[in-house]
Amino acid sequence: MTWRVLLLGGTGEARRLAALLDADPGFDVTSSLAGRVARPALPAGQVRIGGFGGAAGLAEWLRTERIDAVVDATHPFAAVMTDAAVVAAGSVGLPLVVLRRPGWTEGPGDDWRRVPTLEAAAAALPGERVFLTTGRKDLAPFAGDASRWYLIRSVDPPEPPLPPRAHEVLERGPFTLDEELALMREHRIDTLVTKDSGGGLTSAKLDAARELGIPVVMVDRPPLPPGVVPAATVDEALARLTLGIGGA
């Protein structure tokens, strides 16, 4: 029997899990991407791009496509999608696995200021030349700041409103430590703002900030829905998925 799996993704972990499922004849995997990036890195297997229309639309899609299980491997800050996945899977009676890599941990030599929201980050900036790595759609909280200079890095052009004094860099990571050091030195960065995304693909900027003695304003993750205990690794998610389907 072949089990049909919807994989909500876009992260590196989602692509790794999609490759494992696609290589297993016991699974038929469809990855769903939000479509926020013009040229996304496509996973193995079938791919759909775009939203579902909320939890109700997702539930209807799951029924129509006769899905057997759902894996939410979206970005740790994609709280709306995770909430919809929990509600939709529950309403259809399907097993759901939430895959979330662990967040970053402050170490010796780090100067982190944790804040709960982007708005709080904008209100707690210690420097004058700020490196924003929060994503191209999360810049509005900083748009009213005309006193600081901002370096904004994203894959696609950032969406307005933007800070009046901003310089855009369009690049796709991952970036090495040397690349991050060179960028921060070139633009005389004295503050880094980032989300607690976790993982090793984007952590070089934190290493560079530590080496340069730059404070980091770290935006905490939104909480998971009540009762959700995430899988921390691809292997753990695959094991839970197999167990969940087997017990369904």
CSV table of C-alpha atoms in Angstrom, one decimal:
chain,number,residue,atom,x,y,z
A,1,MET,CA,0.0,0.0,0.0
A,2,THR,CA,1.2,3.5,-0.8
A,3,TRP,CA,0.6,6.3,1.8
A,4,ARG,CA,-0.2,9.7,0.5
A,5,VAL,CA,1.6,12.5,2.4
A,6,LEU,CA,1.2,16.2,2.2
A,7,LEU,CA,4.5,17.9,3.2
A,8,LEU,CA,4.1,21.6,4.1
A,9,GLY,CA,7.6,23.0,3.5
A,10,GLY,CA,10.2,25.2,2.0
A,11,THR,CA,12.8,24.6,4.6
A,12,GLY,CA,16.0,22.6,4.2
A,13,GLU,CA,14.6,20.0,6.5
A,14,ALA,CA,11.5,19.8,4.4
A,15,ARG,CA,13.5,19.1,1.2
A,16,ARG,CA,15.6,16.4,3.0
A,17,LEU,CA,12.4,14.7,4.2
A,18,ALA,CA,10.8,15.0,0.8
A,19,ALA,CA,13.8,13.3,-0.8
A,20,LEU,CA,13.6,10.4,1.7
A,21,LEU,CA,9.8,10.0,1.1
A,22,ASP,CA,10.1,10.2,-2.6
A,23,ALA,CA,12.8,7.5,-2.7
A,24,ASP,CA,10.5,5.1,-0.7
A,25,PRO,CA,7.9,3.3,-2.8
A,26,GLY,CA,5.7,3.1,0.3
A,27,PHE,CA,5.0,6.9,0.1
A,28,ASP,CA,3.5,9.3,-2.4
A,29,VAL,CA,4.6,12.8,-1.3
A,30,THR,CA,3.4,16.1,-2.4
A,31,SER,CA,5.3,19.2,-1.1
A,32,SER,CA,3.4,22.4,-0.8
A,33,LEU,CA,5.3,25.7,-1.0
A,34,ALA,CA,3.8,29.1,-0.1
A,35,GLY,CA,5.1,30.8,-3.2
A,36,ARG,CA,6.7,33.7,-1.5
A,37,VAL,CA,10.0,33.3,-3.3
A,38,ALA,CA,10.2,33.8,-7.1
A,39,ARG,CA,12.6,30.9,-7.7
A,40,PRO,CA,12.3,28.4,-4.8
A,41,ALA,CA,14.5,25.5,-4.3
A,42,LEU,CA,12.2,22.6,-5.4
A,43,PRO,CA,12.0,19.4,-3.4
A,44,ALA,CA,11.8,15.9,-4.8
A,45,GLY,CA,8.4,14.5,-5.7
A,46,GLN,CA,5.3,16.4,-6.6
A,47,VAL,CA,5.1,20.1,-5.8
A,48,ARG,CA,2.2,22.5,-5.5
A,49,ILE,CA,2.6,26.2,-5.0
A,50,GLY,CA,0.2,28.6,-3.3
A,51,GLY,CA,-2.1,28.7,-0.3
A,52,PHE,CA,-5.1,26.6,0.5
A,53,GLY,CA,-7.5,29.2,1.8
A,54,GLY,CA,-7.1,28.7,5.5
A,55,ALA,CA,-7.8,25.7,7.6
A,56,ALA,CA,-11.1,24.9,5.9
A,57,GLY,CA,-9.6,25.0,2.5
A,58,LEU,CA,-6.7,22.8,3.6
A,59,ALA,CA,-9.1,20.3,5.1
A,60,GLU,CA,-11.1,20.1,1.9
A,61,TRP,CA,-7.9,19.6,-0.1
A,62,LEU,CA,-6.8,16.8,2.2
A,63,ARG,CA,-10.2,15.0,1.7
A,64,THR,CA,-10.2,15.5,-2.1
A,65,GLU,CA,-6.7,14.3,-2.5
A,66,ARG,CA,-7.2,11.4,-0.1
A,67,ILE,CA,-4.2,12.3,2.0
A,68,ASP,CA,-3.2,9.8,4.7
A,69,ALA,CA,-0.9,12.1,6.8
A,70,VAL,CA,0.4,15.7,7.0
A,71,VAL,CA,3.9,16.9,7.9
A,72,ASP,CA,4.3,20.6,8.7
A,73,ALA,CA,7.9,21.4,8.0
A,74,THR,CA,7.4,25.1,7.4
A,75,HIS,CA,9.6,27.9,8.8
A,76,PRO,CA,9.5,28.3,12.6
A,77,PHE,CA,7.8,31.7,12.1
A,78,ALA,CA,5.0,30.4,9.8
A,79,ALA,CA,2.6,30.4,12.7
A,80,VAL,CA,-0.5,30.9,10.5
A,81,MET,CA,0.2,27.8,8.4
A,82,THR,CA,1.0,25.7,11.4
A,83,ASP,CA,-2.2,26.7,13.1
A,84,ALA,CA,-4.1,25.8,9.9
A,85,ALA,CA,-2.4,22.5,9.7
A,86,VAL,CA,-3.3,21.5,13.2
A,87,VAL,CA,-6.9,22.4,12.7
A,88,ALA,CA,-7.3,20.8,9.3
A,89,ALA,CA,-5.5,17.6,10.2
A,90,GLY,CA,-7.6,17.3,13.3
A,91,SER,CA,-10.9,17.9,11.5
A,92,VAL,CA,-10.1,15.3,8.9
A,93,GLY,CA,-8.7,12.9,11.5
A,94,LEU,CA,-5.2,12.6,10.0
A,95,PRO,CA,-1.9,12.1,11.8
A,96,LEU,CA,0.2,15.3,11.9
A,97,VAL,CA,3.9,15.6,12.4
A,98,VAL,CA,5.4,19.1,13.1
A,99,LEU,CA,9.1,19.2,12.2
A,100,ARG,CA,10.9,22.1,13.8
A,101,ARG,CA,14.7,22.4,14.1
A,102,PRO,CA,15.8,23.7,17.5
A,103,GLY,CA,16.4,27.4,17.9
A,104,TRP,CA,19.8,29.0,18.5
A,105,THR,CA,21.4,29.2,21.9
A,106,GLU,CA,23.5,32.1,23.1
A,107,GLY,CA,27.1,31.1,23.8
A,108,PRO,CA,30.3,32.7,25.3
A,109,GLY,CA,31.1,36.0,23.7
A,110,ASP,CA,27.6,36.6,22.4
A,111,ASP,CA,25.7,39.8,23.1
A,112,TRP,CA,22.0,38.9,22.4
A,113,ARG,CA,19.0,40.9,23.3
A,114,ARG,CA,15.9,38.6,23.0
A,115,VAL,CA,12.6,40.3,22.1
A,116,PRO,CA,9.1,38.7,21.6
A,117,THR,CA,8.2,40.5,18.3
A,118,LEU,CA,9.6,42.5,15.4
A,119,GLU,CA,7.9,45.6,16.8
A,120,ALA,CA,9.8,45.1,20.1
A,121,ALA,CA,13.0,44.6,18.0
A,122,ALA,CA,12.5,47.9,16.3
A,123,ALA,CA,12.1,49.6,19.6
A,124,ALA,CA,15.2,48.1,21.1
A,125,LEU,CA,17.9,48.8,18.6
A,126,PRO,CA,21.2,49.7,20.3
A,127,GLY,CA,23.2,50.8,17.2
A,128,GLU,CA,23.1,53.2,14.3
A,129,ARG,CA,23.9,50.9,11.3
A,130,VAL,CA,21.6,47.9,11.4
A,131,PHE,CA,21.8,44.6,9.4
A,132,LEU,CA,18.2,43.3,9.0
A,133,THR,CA,17.9,39.6,8.2
A,134,THR,CA,14.2,39.2,9.1
A,135,GLY,CA,12.8,38.5,5.7
A,136,ARG,CA,11.6,40.8,2.9
A,137,LYS,CA,8.0,41.0,4.2
A,138,ASP,CA,8.8,41.9,7.8
A,139,LEU,CA,10.2,45.4,7.4
A,140,ALA,CA,7.3,47.6,8.3
A,141,PRO,CA,8.1,47.9,12.0
A,142,PHE,CA,11.4,49.6,11.0
A,143,ALA,CA,10.0,51.8,8.2
A,144,GLY,CA,9.4,54.8,10.5
A,145,ASP,CA,13.0,55.0,11.6
A,146,ALA,CA,14.8,57.8,9.7
A,147,SER,CA,17.7,58.1,12.2
A,148,ARG,CA,19.4,54.8,11.5
A,149,TRP,CA,20.9,53.3,8.3
A,150,TYR,CA,19.8,49.8,7.4
A,151,LEU,CA,21.3,46.9,5.4
A,152,ILE,CA,18.5,44.7,4.1
A,153,ARG,CA,19.3,41.3,2.7
A,154,SER,CA,16.7,39.0,1.1
A,155,VAL,CA,16.4,36.6,-1.8
A,156,ASP,CA,13.8,38.7,-3.7
A,157,PRO,CA,13.3,42.5,-3.5
A,158,PRO,CA,12.0,43.6,-0.2
A,159,GLU,CA,8.4,44.7,0.1
A,160,PRO,CA,7.6,48.3,1.2
A,161,PRO,CA,7.3,50.1,3.4
A,162,LEU,CA,11.1,50.3,4.0
A,163,PRO,CA,13.2,52.5,6.2
A,164,PRO,CA,14.1,55.8,4.5
A,165,ARG,CA,17.9,55.1,4.8
A,166,ALA,CA,18.2,51.5,3.5
A,167,HIS,CA,20.6,49.6,1.2
A,168,GLU,CA,19.3,46.3,-0.3
A,169,VAL,CA,21.4,43.2,-1.0
A,170,LEU,CA,19.7,40.5,-3.0
A,171,GLU,CA,21.5,37.2,-2.3
A,172,ARG,CA,20.6,33.6,-1.5
A,173,GLY,CA,22.4,31.8,1.3
A,174,PRO,CA,24.0,29.9,2.9
A,175,PHE,CA,26.8,32.3,3.6
A,176,THR,CA,30.2,31.5,5.0
A,177,LEU,CA,31.7,33.2,8.1
A,178,ASP,CA,34.2,35.0,5.9
A,179,GLU,CA,31.4,36.3,3.7
A,180,GLU,CA,29.4,37.6,6.6
A,181,LEU,CA,32.5,39.2,8.2
A,182,ALA,CA,33.3,41.0,5.0
A,183,LEU,CA,29.7,42.2,4.5
A,184,MET,CA,29.4,43.6,8.0
A,185,ARG,CA,32.8,45.2,7.9
A,186,GLU,CA,32.1,46.8,4.5
A,187,HIS,CA,28.9,48.4,5.7
A,188,ARG,CA,30.2,49.2,9.2
A,189,ILE,CA,27.4,47.3,10.9
A,190,ASP,CA,27.0,47.8,14.6
A,191,THR,CA,23.7,45.9,15.2
A,192,LEU,CA,22.3,42.6,13.8
A,193,VAL,CA,18.6,41.9,13.8
A,194,THR,CA,17.4,38.4,13.1
A,195,LYS,CA,14.7,35.8,13.9
A,196,ASP,CA,15.5,32.7,15.9
A,197,SER,CA,15.2,30.4,12.9
A,198,GLY,CA,17.8,27.9,14.2
A,199,GLY,CA,19.9,25.6,12.1
A,200,GLY,CA,23.3,25.8,10.6
A,201,LEU,CA,22.5,27.2,7.1
A,202,THR,CA,22.1,30.8,8.4
A,203,SER,CA,24.1,30.8,11.6
A,204,ALA,CA,27.3,32.3,10.2
A,205,LYS,CA,26.0,35.8,10.7
A,206,LEU,CA,25.8,35.1,14.4
A,207,ASP,CA,29.4,33.8,14.5
A,208,ALA,CA,30.4,37.0,12.6
A,209,ALA,CA,28.6,39.2,15.1
A,210,ARG,CA,30.3,37.5,18.0
A,211,GLU,CA,33.7,37.9,16.3
A,212,LEU,CA,33.1,41.6,15.7
A,213,GLY,CA,31.5,42.3,19.1
A,214,ILE,CA,28.2,43.3,17.5
A,215,PRO,CA,25.0,43.0,19.6
A,216,VAL,CA,22.3,40.8,18.2
A,217,VAL,CA,18.6,41.6,18.6
A,218,MET,CA,17.0,38.1,18.5
A,219,VAL,CA,13.3,37.8,17.8
A,220,ASP,CA,11.8,34.8,19.6
A,221,ARG,CA,9.7,32.2,17.8
A,222,PRO,CA,5.9,32.3,18.0
A,223,PRO,CA,4.6,29.5,20.3
A,224,LEU,CA,3.3,26.3,18.8
A,225,PRO,CA,-0.4,25.4,19.2
A,226,PRO,CA,-1.3,23.8,22.5
A,227,GLY,CA,-0.4,20.1,22.7
A,228,VAL,CA,2.0,20.1,19.7
A,229,VAL,CA,5.4,18.5,20.5
A,230,PRO,CA,7.6,19.0,17.5
A,231,ALA,CA,10.1,16.6,16.0
A,232,ALA,CA,13.5,18.2,16.1
A,233,THR,CA,15.1,16.2,13.2
A,234,VAL,CA,14.2,14.8,9.9
A,235,ASP,CA,14.9,11.2,11.2
A,236,GLU,CA,12.6,11.8,14.1
A,237,ALA,CA,9.9,13.2,11.9
A,238,LEU,CA,10.1,10.2,9.6
A,239,ALA,CA,9.8,7.9,12.5
A,240,ARG,CA,6.8,9.7,13.9
A,241,LEU,CA,5.2,9.8,10.4
A,242,THR,CA,5.6,6.0,9.9
A,243,LEU,CA,4.3,5.3,13.4
A,244,GLY,CA,1.4,7.7,13.0
A,245,ILE,CA,0.3,6.2,9.7
A,246,GLY,CA,0.8,2.7,10.9
A,247,GLY,CA,-1.5,3.4,13.9
A,248,ALA,CA,-4.1,5.3,11.9
